[in-house]
Amino acid sequence: GFHGGGYAAMLASIRNEEHFRCAVSIAGLSDLAEYIRDRAFFVDRRFTPLQIGQDSDHLANNSPRRFASEVGIPILLIHGDQDWLVRSTHSTRMARALRNADKPHHLVIIEGADDSFNRQSDRVRILTEIESFLSNHLGGT
């Protein structure tokens, strides 16, 4: 889904940036330990640590936000403010870390959007933002 792909895009902007010119994270999680804490109130709370691990060093070493200063390419962060699966704070806090590290990024928070971006207007906004971002960083229209 969006969350895993968004996470992978953030991580790639740090670890594999030589292969990419920019990255787009849609509803990505930026801190694994925070995600485990967030899931504590959900029915599947027992499975989250089994899926991503529990070792604090592992979680820290694989949390993109902690390595914002190492981001090597521009990154677009898109998140719905009603996403309860991965809260929008994952993107807003990542944007703050990128800003503090003086790294190129653009944050888009879509009001009223949940984790599935069901409204047509949300999907149009996402595609419009991506088109503009890619045009700016890859050239062309």
GROMACS .gro file of N, CA and C in nm:
model
  423
    1GLY      N    1   0.081  -0.118   0.000
    1GLY     CA    2   0.000   0.000   0.000
    1GLY      C    3   0.086   0.125   0.000
    2PHE      N    4   0.021   0.239   0.016
    2PHE     CA    5   0.091   0.367   0.018
    2PHE      C    6   0.198   0.369   0.126
    3HIS      N    7   0.163   0.319   0.244
    3HIS     CA    8   0.251   0.334   0.360
    3HIS      C    9   0.388   0.269   0.338
    4GLY      N   10   0.388   0.143   0.293
    4GLY     CA   11   0.514   0.073   0.270
    4GLY      C   12   0.594   0.135   0.157
    5GLY      N   13   0.525   0.176   0.052
    5GLY     CA   14   0.594   0.241  -0.061
    5GLY      C   15   0.649   0.376  -0.021
    6GLY      N   16   0.573   0.450   0.060
    6GLY     CA   17   0.621   0.580   0.109
    6GLY      C   18   0.744   0.565   0.197
    7TYR      N   19   0.741   0.464   0.282
    7TYR     CA   20   0.856   0.433   0.367
    7TYR      C   21   0.978   0.398   0.281
    8ALA      N   22   0.957   0.313   0.181
    8ALA     CA   23   1.066   0.271   0.093
    8ALA      C   24   1.125   0.391   0.018
    9ALA      N   25   1.039   0.483  -0.025
    9ALA     CA   26   1.086   0.602  -0.096
    9ALA      C   27   1.173   0.688  -0.005
   10MET      N   28   1.131   0.705   0.120
   10MET     CA   29   1.212   0.784   0.214
   10MET      C   30   1.346   0.717   0.238
   11LEU      N   31   1.343   0.586   0.260
   11LEU     CA   32   1.468   0.514   0.287
   11LEU      C   33   1.560   0.518   0.165
   12ALA      N   34   1.503   0.505   0.046
   12ALA     CA   35   1.584   0.509  -0.077
   12ALA      C   36   1.650   0.645  -0.095
   13SER      N   37   1.586   0.752  -0.048
   13SER     CA   38   1.645   0.885  -0.062
   13SER      C   39   1.768   0.902   0.026
   14ILE      N   40   1.787   0.809   0.118
   14ILE     CA   41   1.902   0.813   0.208
   14ILE      C   42   2.006   0.708   0.169
   15ARG      N   43   1.960   0.587   0.141
   15ARG     CA   44   2.052   0.475   0.120
   15ARG      C   45   2.086   0.447  -0.026
   16ASN      N   46   1.998   0.483  -0.118
   16ASN     CA   47   2.020   0.450  -0.259
   16ASN      C   48   2.001   0.570  -0.349
   17GLU      N   49   2.029   0.688  -0.296
   17GLU     CA   50   1.998   0.810  -0.370
   17GLU      C   51   2.074   0.821  -0.502
   18GLU      N   52   2.184   0.749  -0.515
   18GLU     CA   53   2.259   0.756  -0.641
   18GLU      C   54   2.182   0.697  -0.759
   19HIS      N   55   2.079   0.618  -0.730
   19HIS     CA   56   1.999   0.556  -0.834
   19HIS      C   57   1.876   0.638  -0.874
   20PHE      N   58   1.849   0.746  -0.799
   20PHE     CA   59   1.727   0.824  -0.821
   20PHE      C   60   1.759   0.973  -0.827
   21ARG      N   61   1.671   1.048  -0.893
   21ARG     CA   62   1.686   1.194  -0.898
   21ARG      C   63   1.593   1.264  -0.802
   22CYS      N   64   1.489   1.195  -0.757
   22CYS     CA   65   1.396   1.248  -0.658
   22CYS      C   66   1.312   1.131  -0.606
   23ALA      N   67   1.233   1.158  -0.502
   23ALA     CA   68   1.150   1.053  -0.443
   23ALA      C   69   1.015   1.110  -0.403
   24VAL      N   70   0.912   1.023  -0.405
   24VAL     CA   71   0.778   1.061  -0.363
   24VAL      C   72   0.731   0.963  -0.256
   25SER      N   73   0.699   1.015  -0.140
   25SER     CA   74   0.646   0.934  -0.030
   25SER      C   75   0.501   0.971  -0.007
   26ILE      N   76   0.412   0.875  -0.028
   26ILE     CA   77   0.271   0.897  -0.001
   26ILE      C   78   0.236   0.819   0.126
   27ALA      N   79   0.203   0.892   0.232
   27ALA     CA   80   0.162   0.833   0.360
   27ALA      C   81   0.267   0.738   0.416
   28GLY      N   82   0.393   0.773   0.398
   28GLY     CA   83   0.501   0.687   0.447
   28GLY      C   84   0.526   0.702   0.595
   29LEU      N   85   0.575   0.594   0.657
   29LEU     CA   86   0.612   0.605   0.797
   29LEU      C   87   0.760   0.640   0.806
   30SER      N   88   0.790   0.735   0.891
   30SER     CA   89   0.927   0.786   0.899
   30SER      C   90   1.000   0.743   1.025
   31ASP      N   91   0.929   0.686   1.122
   31ASP     CA   92   0.993   0.641   1.246
   31ASP      C   93   0.926   0.512   1.291
   32LEU      N   94   1.001   0.403   1.290
   32LEU     CA   95   0.942   0.272   1.318
   32LEU      C   96   0.898   0.256   1.464
   33ALA      N   97   0.977   0.307   1.558
   33ALA     CA   98   0.938   0.297   1.699
   33ALA      C   99   0.810   0.376   1.725
   34GLU      N  100   0.798   0.492   1.663
   34GLU     CA  101   0.676   0.571   1.677
   34GLU      C  102   0.556   0.494   1.621
   35TYR      N  103   0.576   0.426   1.511
   35TYR     CA  104   0.469   0.349   1.450
   35TYR      C  105   0.422   0.238   1.544
   36ILE      N  106   0.515   0.168   1.608
   36ILE     CA  107   0.478   0.064   1.704
   36ILE      C  108   0.398   0.123   1.819
   37ARG      N  109   0.441   0.239   1.870
   37ARG     CA  110   0.366   0.305   1.978
   37ARG      C  111   0.226   0.343   1.931
   38ASP      N  112   0.216   0.395   1.809
   38ASP     CA  113   0.085   0.434   1.755
   38ASP      C  114  -0.009   0.314   1.744
   39ARG      N  115   0.043   0.200   1.705
   39ARG     CA  116  -0.040   0.081   1.683
   39ARG      C  117  -0.084   0.016   1.813
   40ALA      N  118  -0.033   0.060   1.927
   40ALA     CA  119  -0.066   0.000   2.057
   40ALA      C  120  -0.215   0.002   2.087
   41PHE      N  121  -0.289   0.090   2.023
   41PHE     CA  122  -0.432   0.103   2.051
   41PHE      C  123  -0.519   0.030   1.949
   42PHE      N  124  -0.456  -0.044   1.858
   42PHE     CA  125  -0.530  -0.112   1.754
   42PHE      C  126  -0.535  -0.263   1.781
   43VAL      N  127  -0.633  -0.329   1.721
   43VAL     CA  128  -0.653  -0.472   1.741
   43VAL      C  129  -0.530  -0.553   1.700
   44ASP      N  130  -0.462  -0.509   1.595
   44ASP     CA  131  -0.347  -0.585   1.543
   44ASP      C  132  -0.216  -0.551   1.614
   45ARG      N  133  -0.222  -0.487   1.730
   45ARG     CA  134  -0.102  -0.437   1.798
   45ARG      C  135   0.003  -0.545   1.824
   46ARG      N  136  -0.040  -0.671   1.840
   46ARG     CA  137   0.055  -0.779   1.867
   46ARG      C  138   0.138  -0.812   1.743
   47PHE      N  139   0.082  -0.786   1.626
   47PHE     CA  140   0.149  -0.827   1.502
   47PHE      C  141   0.252  -0.726   1.452
   48THR      N  142   0.232  -0.599   1.483
   48THR     CA  143   0.323  -0.496   1.432
   48THR      C  144   0.467  -0.520   1.473
   49PRO      N  145   0.497  -0.546   1.601
   49PRO     CA  146   0.637  -0.573   1.637
   49PRO      C  147   0.692  -0.699   1.570
   50LEU      N  148   0.605  -0.796   1.545
   50LEU     CA  149   0.650  -0.917   1.477
   50LEU      C  150   0.684  -0.888   1.331
   51GLN      N  151   0.614  -0.793   1.271
   51GLN     CA  152   0.637  -0.759   1.131
   51GLN      C  153   0.764  -0.678   1.112
   52ILE      N  154   0.786  -0.579   1.198
   52ILE     CA  155   0.899  -0.488   1.175
   52ILE      C  156   1.009  -0.500   1.279
   53GLY      N  157   0.991  -0.586   1.378
   53GLY     CA  158   1.094  -0.607   1.479
   53GLY      C  159   1.068  -0.524   1.604
   54GLN      N  160   1.147  -0.552   1.707
   54GLN     CA  161   1.133  -0.483   1.834
   54GLN      C  162   1.264  -0.425   1.885
   55ASP      N  163   1.375  -0.470   1.828
   55ASP     CA  164   1.506  -0.424   1.874
   55ASP      C  165   1.519  -0.274   1.850
   56SER      N  166   1.546  -0.198   1.955
   56SER     CA  167   1.548  -0.052   1.944
   56SER      C  168   1.656  -0.003   1.847
   57ASP      N  169   1.770  -0.069   1.841
   57ASP     CA  170   1.874  -0.028   1.746
   57ASP      C  171   1.828  -0.052   1.603
   58HIS      N  172   1.766  -0.167   1.579
   58HIS     CA  173   1.714  -0.199   1.445
   58HIS      C  174   1.610  -0.095   1.403
   59LEU      N  175   1.518  -0.065   1.495
   59LEU     CA  176   1.413   0.032   1.463
   59LEU      C  177   1.473   0.169   1.434
   60ALA      N  178   1.569   0.212   1.514
   60ALA     CA  179   1.632   0.343   1.494
   60ALA      C  180   1.710   0.347   1.364
   61ASN      N  181   1.785   0.242   1.335
   61ASN     CA  182   1.869   0.239   1.215
   61ASN      C  183   1.789   0.230   1.086
   62ASN      N  184   1.661   0.198   1.097
   62ASN     CA  185   1.577   0.185   0.978
   62ASN      C  186   1.463   0.287   0.978
   63SER      N  187   1.481   0.395   1.051
   63SER     CA  188   1.381   0.502   1.057
   63SER      C  189   1.434   0.623   0.980
   64PRO      N  190   1.378   0.651   0.863
   64PRO     CA  191   1.430   0.759   0.778
   64PRO      C  192   1.444   0.894   0.847
   65ARG      N  193   1.350   0.928   0.935
   65ARG     CA  194   1.354   1.060   0.998
   65ARG      C  195   1.485   1.083   1.074
   66ARG      N  196   1.539   0.979   1.130
   66ARG     CA  197   1.663   0.991   1.209
   66ARG      C  198   1.784   1.019   1.120
   67PHE      N  199   1.767   1.003   0.989
   67PHE     CA  200   1.878   1.024   0.896
   67PHE      C  201   1.847   1.131   0.793
   68ALA      N  202   1.760   1.223   0.828
   68ALA     CA  203   1.719   1.329   0.735
   68ALA      C  204   1.839   1.406   0.681
   69SER      N  205   1.942   1.423   0.761
   69SER     CA  206   2.060   1.498   0.716
   69SER      C  207   2.135   1.425   0.606
   70GLU      N  208   2.105   1.298   0.584
   70GLU     CA  209   2.172   1.219   0.480
   70GLU      C  210   2.090   1.207   0.352
   71VAL      N  211   1.971   1.267   0.349
   71VAL     CA  212   1.889   1.262   0.228
   71VAL      C  213   1.965   1.329   0.115
   72GLY      N  214   1.976   1.259   0.002
   72GLY     CA  215   2.058   1.309  -0.107
   72GLY      C  216   1.982   1.358  -0.229
   73ILE      N  217   1.850   1.350  -0.226
   73ILE     CA  218   1.767   1.390  -0.339
   73ILE      C  219   1.642   1.463  -0.288
   74PRO      N  220   1.579   1.545  -0.372
   74PRO     CA  221   1.454   1.609  -0.331
   74PRO      C  222   1.346   1.504  -0.305
   75ILE      N  223   1.264   1.531  -0.206
   75ILE     CA  224   1.159   1.435  -0.172
   75ILE      C  225   1.026   1.507  -0.151
   76LEU      N  226   0.921   1.450  -0.209
   76LEU     CA  227   0.785   1.498  -0.193
   76LEU      C  228   0.716   1.410  -0.090
   77LEU      N  229   0.658   1.473   0.013
   77LEU     CA  230   0.587   1.402   0.118
   77LEU      C  231   0.439   1.438   0.109
   78ILE      N  232   0.354   1.338   0.090
   78ILE     CA  233   0.209   1.359   0.081
   78ILE      C  234   0.143   1.272   0.187
   79HIS      N  235   0.047   1.332   0.260
   79HIS     CA  236  -0.021   1.257   0.366
   79HIS      C  237  -0.160   1.313   0.387
   80GLY      N  238  -0.255   1.227   0.418
   80GLY     CA  239  -0.389   1.271   0.457
   80GLY      C  240  -0.392   1.297   0.606
   81ASP      N  241  -0.458   1.404   0.646
   81ASP     CA  242  -0.458   1.437   0.789
   81ASP      C  243  -0.553   1.349   0.871
   82GLN      N  244  -0.632   1.265   0.804
   82GLN     CA  245  -0.721   1.172   0.875
   82GLN      C  246  -0.674   1.027   0.861
   83ASP      N  247  -0.547   1.008   0.831
   83ASP     CA  248  -0.489   0.874   0.819
   83ASP      C  249  -0.460   0.823   0.960
   84TRP      N  250  -0.536   0.722   1.002
   84TRP     CA  251  -0.516   0.668   1.137
   84TRP      C  252  -0.427   0.545   1.136
   85LEU      N  253  -0.397   0.491   1.019
   85LEU     CA  254  -0.307   0.376   1.011
   85LEU      C  255  -0.163   0.421   1.031
   86VAL      N  256  -0.123   0.524   0.958
   86VAL     CA  257   0.006   0.591   0.979
   86VAL      C  258  -0.027   0.739   0.990
   87ARG      N  259  -0.017   0.793   1.109
   87ARG     CA  260  -0.055   0.932   1.132
   87ARG      C  261   0.027   1.029   1.046
   88SER      N  262  -0.035   1.140   1.011
   88SER     CA  263   0.031   1.239   0.926
   88SER      C  264   0.154   1.301   0.992
   89THR      N  265   0.168   1.282   1.123
   89THR     CA  266   0.288   1.332   1.191
   89THR      C  267   0.415   1.267   1.137
   90HIS      N  268   0.402   1.150   1.077
   90HIS     CA  269   0.520   1.087   1.017
   90HIS      C  270   0.575   1.174   0.904
   91SER      N  271   0.486   1.234   0.827
   91SER     CA  272   0.532   1.322   0.719
   91SER      C  273   0.566   1.461   0.769
   92THR      N  274   0.486   1.516   0.861
   92THR     CA  275   0.514   1.652   0.909
   92THR      C  276   0.645   1.656   0.988
   93ARG      N  277   0.671   1.554   1.067
   93ARG     CA  278   0.797   1.550   1.143
   93ARG      C  279   0.916   1.523   1.052
   94MET      N  280   0.895   1.443   0.948
   94MET     CA  281   1.002   1.421   0.850
   94MET      C  282   1.032   1.552   0.779
   95ALA      N  283   0.929   1.627   0.742
   95ALA     CA  284   0.949   1.757   0.676
   95ALA      C  285   1.026   1.852   0.767
   96ARG      N  286   0.995   1.852   0.895
   96ARG     CA  287   1.067   1.938   0.990
   96ARG      C  288   1.215   1.897   0.997
   97ALA      N  289   1.240   1.766   1.003
   97ALA     CA  290   1.378   1.718   1.007
   97ALA      C  291   1.453   1.756   0.880
   98LEU      N  292   1.386   1.745   0.765
   98LEU     CA  293   1.448   1.784   0.638
   98LEU      C  294   1.475   1.933   0.633
   99ARG      N  295   1.381   2.012   0.681
   99ARG     CA  296   1.398   2.157   0.685
   99ARG      C  297   1.517   2.194   0.776
  100ASN      N  298   1.525   2.130   0.891
  100ASN     CA  299   1.635   2.157   0.984
  100ASN      C  300   1.770   2.118   0.925
  101ALA      N  301   1.769   2.016   0.838
  101ALA     CA  302   1.892   1.971   0.773
  101ALA      C  303   1.917   2.044   0.640
  102ASP      N  304   1.829   2.137   0.606
  102ASP     CA  305   1.839   2.215   0.482
  102ASP      C  306   1.840   2.124   0.359
  103LYS      N  307   1.747   2.028   0.358
  103LYS     CA  308   1.734   1.934   0.246
  103LYS      C  309   1.611   1.968   0.164
  104PRO      N  310   1.620   1.958   0.031
  104PRO     CA  311   1.506   1.994  -0.055
  104PRO      C  312   1.389   1.896  -0.037
  105HIS      N  313   1.272   1.952  -0.012
  105HIS     CA  314   1.153   1.870   0.007
  105HIS      C  315   1.029   1.957  -0.012
  106HIS      N  316   0.917   1.890  -0.027
  106HIS     CA  317   0.789   1.959  -0.034
  106HIS      C  318   0.688   1.874   0.041
  107LEU      N  319   0.614   1.934   0.133
  107LEU     CA  320   0.515   1.864   0.213
  107LEU      C  321   0.375   1.904   0.169
  108VAL      N  322   0.289   1.804   0.148
  108VAL     CA  323   0.149   1.826   0.113
  108VAL      C  324   0.063   1.746   0.210
  109ILE      N  325  -0.014   1.816   0.291
  109ILE     CA  326  -0.110   1.751   0.380
  109ILE      C  327  -0.249   1.774   0.321
  110ILE      N  328  -0.320   1.665   0.295
  110ILE     CA  329  -0.452   1.675   0.234
  110ILE      C  330  -0.557   1.665   0.344
  111GLU      N  331  -0.628   1.774   0.365
  111GLU     CA  332  -0.729   1.780   0.471
  111GLU      C  333  -0.846   1.688   0.442
  112GLY      N  334  -0.886   1.614   0.544
  112GLY     CA  335  -1.000   1.525   0.534
  112GLY      C  336  -0.971   1.391   0.467
  113ALA      N  337  -0.847   1.369   0.425
  113ALA     CA  338  -0.814   1.244   0.355
  113ALA      C  339  -0.768   1.138   0.455
  114ASP      N  340  -0.816   1.015   0.434
  114ASP     CA  341  -0.773   0.905   0.519
  114ASP      C  342  -0.663   0.826   0.448
  115ASP      N  343  -0.637   0.704   0.495
  115ASP     CA  344  -0.525   0.627   0.439
  115ASP      C  345  -0.553   0.573   0.299
  116SER      N  346  -0.679   0.576   0.255
  116SER     CA  347  -0.708   0.521   0.122
  116SER      C  348  -0.731   0.628   0.016
  117PHE      N  349  -0.735   0.755   0.056
  117PHE     CA  350  -0.756   0.863  -0.039
  117PHE      C  351  -0.873   0.831  -0.132
  118ASN      N  352  -0.988   0.798  -0.073
  118ASN     CA  353  -1.105   0.754  -0.149
  118ASN      C  354  -1.169   0.863  -0.234
  119ARG      N  355  -1.162   0.987  -0.189
  119ARG     CA  356  -1.228   1.093  -0.265
  119ARG      C  357  -1.152   1.121  -0.395
  120GLN      N  358  -1.227   1.140  -0.501
  120GLN     CA  359  -1.165   1.169  -0.630
  120GLN      C  360  -1.078   1.294  -0.620
  121SER      N  361  -1.123   1.395  -0.547
  121SER     CA  362  -1.046   1.519  -0.534
  121SER      C  363  -0.910   1.494  -0.468
  122ASP      N  364  -0.904   1.399  -0.375
  122ASP     CA  365  -0.777   1.365  -0.310
  122ASP      C  366  -0.681   1.303  -0.411
  123ARG      N  367  -0.732   1.213  -0.491
  123ARG     CA  368  -0.647   1.145  -0.590
  123ARG      C  369  -0.600   1.243  -0.698
  124VAL      N  370  -0.688   1.333  -0.740
  124VAL     CA  371  -0.648   1.435  -0.838
  124VAL      C  372  -0.539   1.524  -0.777
  125ARG      N  373  -0.556   1.563  -0.652
  125ARG     CA  374  -0.455   1.647  -0.585
  125ARG      C  375  -0.321   1.575  -0.578
  126ILE      N  376  -0.323   1.447  -0.542
  126ILE     CA  377  -0.199   1.369  -0.534
  126ILE      C  378  -0.130   1.366  -0.670
  127LEU      N  379  -0.205   1.333  -0.773
  127LEU     CA  380  -0.146   1.323  -0.907
  127LEU      C  381  -0.095   1.458  -0.956
  128THR      N  382  -0.166   1.565  -0.926
  128THR     CA  383  -0.124   1.700  -0.965
  128THR      C  384   0.005   1.738  -0.895
  129GLU      N  385   0.013   1.709  -0.765
  129GLU     CA  386   0.134   1.740  -0.689
  129GLU      C  387   0.254   1.659  -0.740
  130ILE      N  388   0.230   1.532  -0.769
  130ILE     CA  389   0.339   1.447  -0.820
  130ILE      C  390   0.385   1.496  -0.957
  131GLU      N  391   0.290   1.528  -1.044
  131GLU     CA  392   0.325   1.577  -1.177
  131GLU      C  393   0.410   1.703  -1.169
  132SER      N  394   0.372   1.796  -1.084
  132SER     CA  395   0.446   1.920  -1.068
  132SER      C  396   0.586   1.894  -1.012
  133PHE      N  397   0.593   1.809  -0.911
  133PHE     CA  398   0.721   1.775  -0.847
  133PHE      C  399   0.816   1.708  -0.946
  134LEU      N  400   0.766   1.609  -1.018
  134LEU     CA  401   0.850   1.538  -1.115
  134LEU      C  402   0.894   1.632  -1.228
  135SER      N  403   0.805   1.718  -1.272
  135SER     CA  404   0.841   1.813  -1.377
  135SER      C  405   0.953   1.905  -1.329
  136ASN      N  406   0.944   1.951  -1.205
  136ASN     CA  407   1.048   2.038  -1.149
  136ASN      C  408   1.182   1.968  -1.136
  137HIS      N  409   1.180   1.839  -1.103
  137HIS     CA  410   1.306   1.772  -1.072
  137HIS      C  411   1.357   1.680  -1.182
  138LEU      N  412   1.270   1.648  -1.279
  138LEU     CA  413   1.314   1.563  -1.389
  138LEU      C  414   1.310   1.635  -1.523
  139GLY      N  415   1.243   1.751  -1.525
  139GLY     CA  416   1.230   1.826  -1.648
  139GLY      C  417   1.110   1.780  -1.728
  140GLY      N  418   1.071   1.860  -1.825
  140GLY     CA  419   0.958   1.824  -1.910
  140GLY      C  420   0.827   1.869  -1.850
  141THR      N  421   0.718   1.833  -1.917
  141THR     CA  422   0.584   1.869  -1.868
  141THR      C  423   0.499   1.744  -1.858
   0.00000   0.00000   0.00000
